[in-house]
């Protein structure tokens, strides 16, 4: 009789454990069905509507995906401290983290990396904090500010004031879709003659 009690106790315990496991598994399946899937989307901005907080992204595979923003969507744009939807522009490279629903992506975060370019040439004009550089293929306007690092041989703390028209320079700049390039670094290669 003791063995029967032991077997019945073991079967009841096993049944209890299995029913508990099945119950939590069912909860996990139900939760997974309700929770929207996280999506990471990379591509190029094709179209933006700042008023509606929407943009259309074209992926590398050629797909077109509509992205919808909310008041909680976080915008991250290199070089802009407090970006708004008006700072998003076509042809910008974008990374969107969000959730997919109804064929659209609801954005949690949108990150934009503006174009970066290397500029080499001769300073044709200086307008305050702007340098107009003749690259030989055209002129590029570089905007300098307090974050621009200058490298001028022989000058301890260089600034835009030490540069002259005719200086040959090399610069790395970030574009912000307003036909200006914001210089991160400007180095004088050769002084004006």
mmCIF file of C-alpha atoms in Angstrom:
data_model
loop_
_atom_site.group_PDB
_atom_site.id
_atom_site.type_symbol
_atom_site.label_atom_id
_atom_site.label_comp_id
_atom_site.label_asym_id
_atom_site.label_seq_id
_atom_site.Cartn_x
_atom_site.Cartn_y
_atom_site.Cartn_z
ATOM 1 C CA UNK A 1 0.000 0.000 0.000
ATOM 2 C CA UNK A 2 2.926 2.300 0.616
ATOM 3 C CA UNK A 3 4.106 1.861 -2.950
ATOM 4 C CA UNK A 4 0.726 2.849 -4.357
ATOM 5 C CA UNK A 5 0.726 6.038 -2.318
ATOM 6 C CA UNK A 6 4.220 6.792 -3.524
ATOM 7 C CA UNK A 7 3.223 6.192 -7.191
ATOM 8 C CA UNK A 8 0.058 8.246 -6.888
ATOM 9 C CA UNK A 9 2.003 11.047 -5.187
ATOM 10 C CA UNK A 10 4.630 10.975 -7.943
ATOM 11 C CA UNK A 11 1.972 11.034 -10.680
ATOM 12 C CA UNK A 12 0.125 13.906 -9.027
ATOM 13 C CA UNK A 13 3.387 15.857 -8.612
ATOM 14 C CA UNK A 14 4.369 15.212 -12.242
ATOM 15 C CA UNK A 15 0.895 16.237 -13.415
ATOM 16 C CA UNK A 16 1.039 19.387 -11.331
ATOM 17 C CA UNK A 17 4.492 20.306 -12.695
ATOM 18 C CA UNK A 18 3.478 19.601 -16.280
ATOM 19 C CA UNK A 19 0.267 21.583 -15.984
ATOM 20 C CA UNK A 20 2.224 24.492 -14.487
ATOM 21 C CA UNK A 21 4.810 24.327 -17.270
ATOM 22 C CA UNK A 22 2.097 24.121 -19.911
ATOM 23 C CA UNK A 23 0.307 27.075 -18.320
ATOM 24 C CA UNK A 24 3.441 29.282 -18.414
ATOM 25 C CA UNK A 25 4.217 28.117 -21.940
ATOM 26 C CA UNK A 26 0.691 29.118 -22.938
ATOM 27 C CA UNK A 27 1.203 32.518 -21.358
ATOM 28 C CA UNK A 28 4.482 32.945 -23.233
ATOM 29 C CA UNK A 29 2.800 32.075 -26.538
ATOM 30 C CA UNK A 30 -0.083 34.465 -25.814
ATOM 31 C CA UNK A 31 2.351 37.260 -24.864
ATOM 32 C CA UNK A 32 4.452 36.683 -27.993
ATOM 33 C CA UNK A 33 1.311 36.873 -30.132
ATOM 34 C CA UNK A 34 0.327 40.222 -28.598
ATOM 35 C CA UNK A 35 3.802 41.864 -28.477
ATOM 36 C CA UNK A 36 4.725 43.512 -31.788
ATOM 37 C CA UNK A 37 8.018 42.397 -33.334
ATOM 38 C CA UNK A 38 10.951 44.796 -33.118
ATOM 39 C CA UNK A 39 12.232 45.946 -36.515
ATOM 40 C CA UNK A 40 15.559 47.490 -37.534
ATOM 41 C CA UNK A 41 15.322 49.238 -40.884
ATOM 42 C CA UNK A 42 18.274 50.705 -42.815
ATOM 43 C CA UNK A 43 18.044 52.716 -45.992
ATOM 44 C CA UNK A 44 17.738 56.109 -47.622
ATOM 45 C CA UNK A 45 14.984 58.634 -47.014
ATOM 46 C CA UNK A 46 12.859 58.919 -50.161
ATOM 47 C CA UNK A 47 10.151 61.280 -48.854
ATOM 48 C CA UNK A 48 9.409 63.179 -45.620
ATOM 49 C CA UNK A 49 6.224 64.788 -44.284
ATOM 50 C CA UNK A 50 7.260 66.673 -41.105
ATOM 51 C CA UNK A 51 3.698 67.758 -40.274
ATOM 52 C CA UNK A 52 2.382 64.177 -40.321
ATOM 53 C CA UNK A 53 5.598 62.762 -38.793
ATOM 54 C CA UNK A 54 5.992 60.212 -41.569
ATOM 55 C CA UNK A 55 8.776 59.295 -43.923
ATOM 56 C CA UNK A 56 9.301 56.798 -46.687
ATOM 57 C CA UNK A 57 12.495 54.738 -46.569
ATOM 58 C CA UNK A 58 14.002 52.921 -49.543
ATOM 59 C CA UNK A 59 16.084 49.925 -48.443
ATOM 60 C CA UNK A 60 19.164 48.481 -50.162
ATOM 61 C CA UNK A 61 16.936 45.676 -51.516
ATOM 62 C CA UNK A 62 14.765 48.268 -53.264
ATOM 63 C CA UNK A 63 11.799 47.929 -50.892
ATOM 64 C CA UNK A 64 9.845 51.043 -49.944
ATOM 65 C CA UNK A 65 8.676 51.156 -46.321
ATOM 66 C CA UNK A 66 6.468 53.786 -44.702
ATOM 67 C CA UNK A 67 7.665 54.895 -41.255
ATOM 68 C CA UNK A 68 5.281 56.591 -38.838
ATOM 69 C CA UNK A 69 6.512 58.622 -35.890
ATOM 70 C CA UNK A 70 4.840 59.518 -32.602
ATOM 71 C CA UNK A 71 5.444 62.139 -29.927
ATOM 72 C CA UNK A 72 7.682 59.571 -28.215
ATOM 73 C CA UNK A 73 9.880 58.930 -31.289
ATOM 74 C CA UNK A 74 13.482 59.929 -30.568
ATOM 75 C CA UNK A 75 15.368 61.644 -33.411
ATOM 76 C CA UNK A 76 19.170 61.425 -33.521
ATOM 77 C CA UNK A 77 20.934 63.444 -36.208
ATOM 78 C CA UNK A 78 24.707 63.864 -36.247
ATOM 79 C CA UNK A 79 25.631 67.513 -35.708
ATOM 80 C CA UNK A 80 22.191 68.696 -34.528
ATOM 81 C CA UNK A 81 21.604 68.938 -30.774
ATOM 82 C CA UNK A 82 17.781 69.014 -30.723
ATOM 83 C CA UNK A 83 16.615 67.706 -34.075
ATOM 84 C CA UNK A 84 13.045 67.984 -35.286
ATOM 85 C CA UNK A 85 11.183 66.343 -38.162
ATOM 86 C CA UNK A 86 12.082 69.403 -40.276
ATOM 87 C CA UNK A 87 15.750 68.303 -40.052
ATOM 88 C CA UNK A 88 15.003 65.071 -41.956
ATOM 89 C CA UNK A 89 15.667 65.376 -45.685
ATOM 90 C CA UNK A 90 15.497 63.129 -48.753
ATOM 91 C CA UNK A 91 18.668 61.186 -49.605
ATOM 92 C CA UNK A 92 19.764 61.063 -45.948
ATOM 93 C CA UNK A 93 20.996 57.675 -44.753
ATOM 94 C CA UNK A 94 18.707 56.491 -41.985
ATOM 95 C CA UNK A 95 18.467 53.773 -39.335
ATOM 96 C CA UNK A 96 15.005 53.187 -37.856
ATOM 97 C CA UNK A 97 14.273 51.062 -34.781
ATOM 98 C CA UNK A 98 10.585 50.395 -34.277
ATOM 99 C CA UNK A 99 7.735 47.922 -34.457
ATOM 100 C CA UNK A 100 5.882 46.678 -37.524
ATOM 101 C CA UNK A 101 2.107 47.034 -37.634
ATOM 102 C CA UNK A 102 -0.330 47.103 -40.562
ATOM 103 C CA UNK A 103 2.470 47.124 -43.154
ATOM 104 C CA UNK A 104 4.090 50.215 -41.615
ATOM 105 C CA UNK A 105 6.884 50.697 -39.112
ATOM 106 C CA UNK A 106 6.097 52.725 -35.995
ATOM 107 C CA UNK A 107 9.396 54.367 -35.091
ATOM 108 C CA UNK A 108 10.829 54.313 -31.593
ATOM 109 C CA UNK A 109 14.131 55.854 -32.743
ATOM 110 C CA UNK A 110 15.273 57.402 -36.017
ATOM 111 C CA UNK A 111 18.976 58.025 -36.572
ATOM 112 C CA UNK A 112 20.327 59.957 -39.534
ATOM 113 C CA UNK A 113 23.934 60.161 -40.586
ATOM 114 C CA UNK A 114 24.488 63.097 -42.903
ATOM 115 C CA UNK A 115 27.044 62.837 -45.700
ATOM 116 C CA UNK A 116 30.719 63.259 -44.776
ATOM 117 C CA UNK A 117 33.235 64.519 -47.292
ATOM 118 C CA UNK A 118 36.929 65.215 -47.594
ATOM 119 C CA UNK A 119 37.823 68.545 -49.234
ATOM 120 C CA UNK A 120 41.250 69.514 -50.624
ATOM 121 C CA UNK A 121 42.021 72.740 -52.391
ATOM 122 C CA UNK A 122 42.989 76.389 -52.203
ATOM 123 C CA UNK A 123 41.107 78.982 -50.147
ATOM 124 C CA UNK A 124 39.495 81.327 -52.688
ATOM 125 C CA UNK A 125 37.599 83.515 -50.203
ATOM 126 C CA UNK A 126 37.138 83.971 -46.454
ATOM 127 C CA UNK A 127 33.784 85.329 -45.173
ATOM 128 C CA UNK A 128 33.963 85.537 -41.376
ATOM 129 C CA UNK A 129 33.791 81.910 -40.244
ATOM 130 C CA UNK A 130 33.221 80.551 -43.768
ATOM 131 C CA UNK A 131 35.973 79.356 -46.098
ATOM 132 C CA UNK A 132 35.306 79.079 -49.832
ATOM 133 C CA UNK A 133 37.670 76.374 -51.101
ATOM 134 C CA UNK A 134 38.413 75.906 -54.810
ATOM 135 C CA UNK A 135 38.912 72.146 -55.265
ATOM 136 C CA UNK A 136 39.746 72.331 -58.965
ATOM 137 C CA UNK A 137 36.375 70.704 -59.710
ATOM 138 C CA UNK A 138 34.297 73.489 -58.171
ATOM 139 C CA UNK A 139 33.976 75.594 -55.062
ATOM 140 C CA UNK A 140 32.894 74.287 -51.664
ATOM 141 C CA UNK A 141 31.813 76.507 -48.758
ATOM 142 C CA UNK A 142 33.064 75.278 -45.373
ATOM 143 C CA UNK A 143 31.517 76.642 -42.173
ATOM 144 C CA UNK A 144 33.775 76.675 -39.108
ATOM 145 C CA UNK A 145 32.736 77.098 -35.473
ATOM 146 C CA UNK A 146 34.047 76.535 -31.944
ATOM 147 C CA UNK A 147 34.099 72.755 -32.508
ATOM 148 C CA UNK A 148 36.269 72.908 -35.644
ATOM 149 C CA UNK A 149 39.826 71.710 -35.019
ATOM 150 C CA UNK A 150 42.541 73.559 -36.916
ATOM 151 C CA UNK A 151 46.020 72.240 -37.675
ATOM 152 C CA UNK A 152 48.504 74.845 -38.800
ATOM 153 C CA UNK A 153 52.209 74.006 -38.518
ATOM 154 C CA UNK A 154 54.052 76.357 -36.144
ATOM 155 C CA UNK A 155 50.882 77.811 -34.575
ATOM 156 C CA UNK A 156 50.183 76.758 -30.971
ATOM 157 C CA UNK A 157 46.392 77.417 -30.799
ATOM 158 C CA UNK A 158 45.282 77.845 -34.422
ATOM 159 C CA UNK A 159 41.929 79.251 -35.526
ATOM 160 C CA UNK A 160 40.284 80.468 -38.713
ATOM 161 C CA UNK A 161 42.049 83.840 -38.186
ATOM 162 C CA UNK A 162 45.438 82.325 -39.129
ATOM 163 C CA UNK A 163 44.210 81.163 -42.546
ATOM 164 C CA UNK A 164 44.669 83.337 -45.648
ATOM 165 C CA UNK A 165 43.317 83.408 -49.188
ATOM 166 C CA UNK A 166 45.647 81.236 -51.264
ATOM 167 C CA UNK A 167 46.404 78.726 -48.470
ATOM 168 C CA UNK A 168 46.202 75.097 -49.601
ATOM 169 C CA UNK A 169 44.022 73.193 -47.118
ATOM 170 C CA UNK A 170 42.612 69.775 -46.433
ATOM 171 C CA UNK A 171 39.341 69.440 -44.502
ATOM 172 C CA UNK A 172 36.803 66.884 -43.311
ATOM 173 C CA UNK A 173 33.251 68.236 -43.307
ATOM 174 C CA UNK A 174 29.677 67.128 -42.636
ATOM 175 C CA UNK A 175 26.851 68.199 -44.949
ATOM 176 C CA UNK A 176 23.462 69.348 -43.679
ATOM 177 C CA UNK A 177 21.405 69.648 -46.894
ATOM 178 C CA UNK A 178 21.693 73.447 -47.048
ATOM 179 C CA UNK A 179 24.574 73.462 -49.567
ATOM 180 C CA UNK A 180 27.012 74.244 -46.753
ATOM 181 C CA UNK A 181 29.554 71.840 -45.299
ATOM 182 C CA UNK A 182 30.360 72.106 -41.592
ATOM 183 C CA UNK A 183 34.085 71.550 -41.021
ATOM 184 C CA UNK A 184 35.159 69.154 -38.291
ATOM 185 C CA UNK A 185 38.830 69.614 -39.097
ATOM 186 C CA UNK A 186 40.823 72.002 -41.297
ATOM 187 C CA UNK A 187 44.566 71.564 -41.868
ATOM 188 C CA UNK A 188 46.806 73.989 -43.747
ATOM 189 C CA UNK A 189 49.012 71.982 -46.122
ATOM 190 C CA UNK A 190 50.865 74.920 -47.672
ATOM 191 C CA UNK A 191 50.671 78.647 -46.937
ATOM 192 C CA UNK A 192 49.742 81.197 -49.586
ATOM 193 C CA UNK A 193 52.613 82.503 -51.711
#
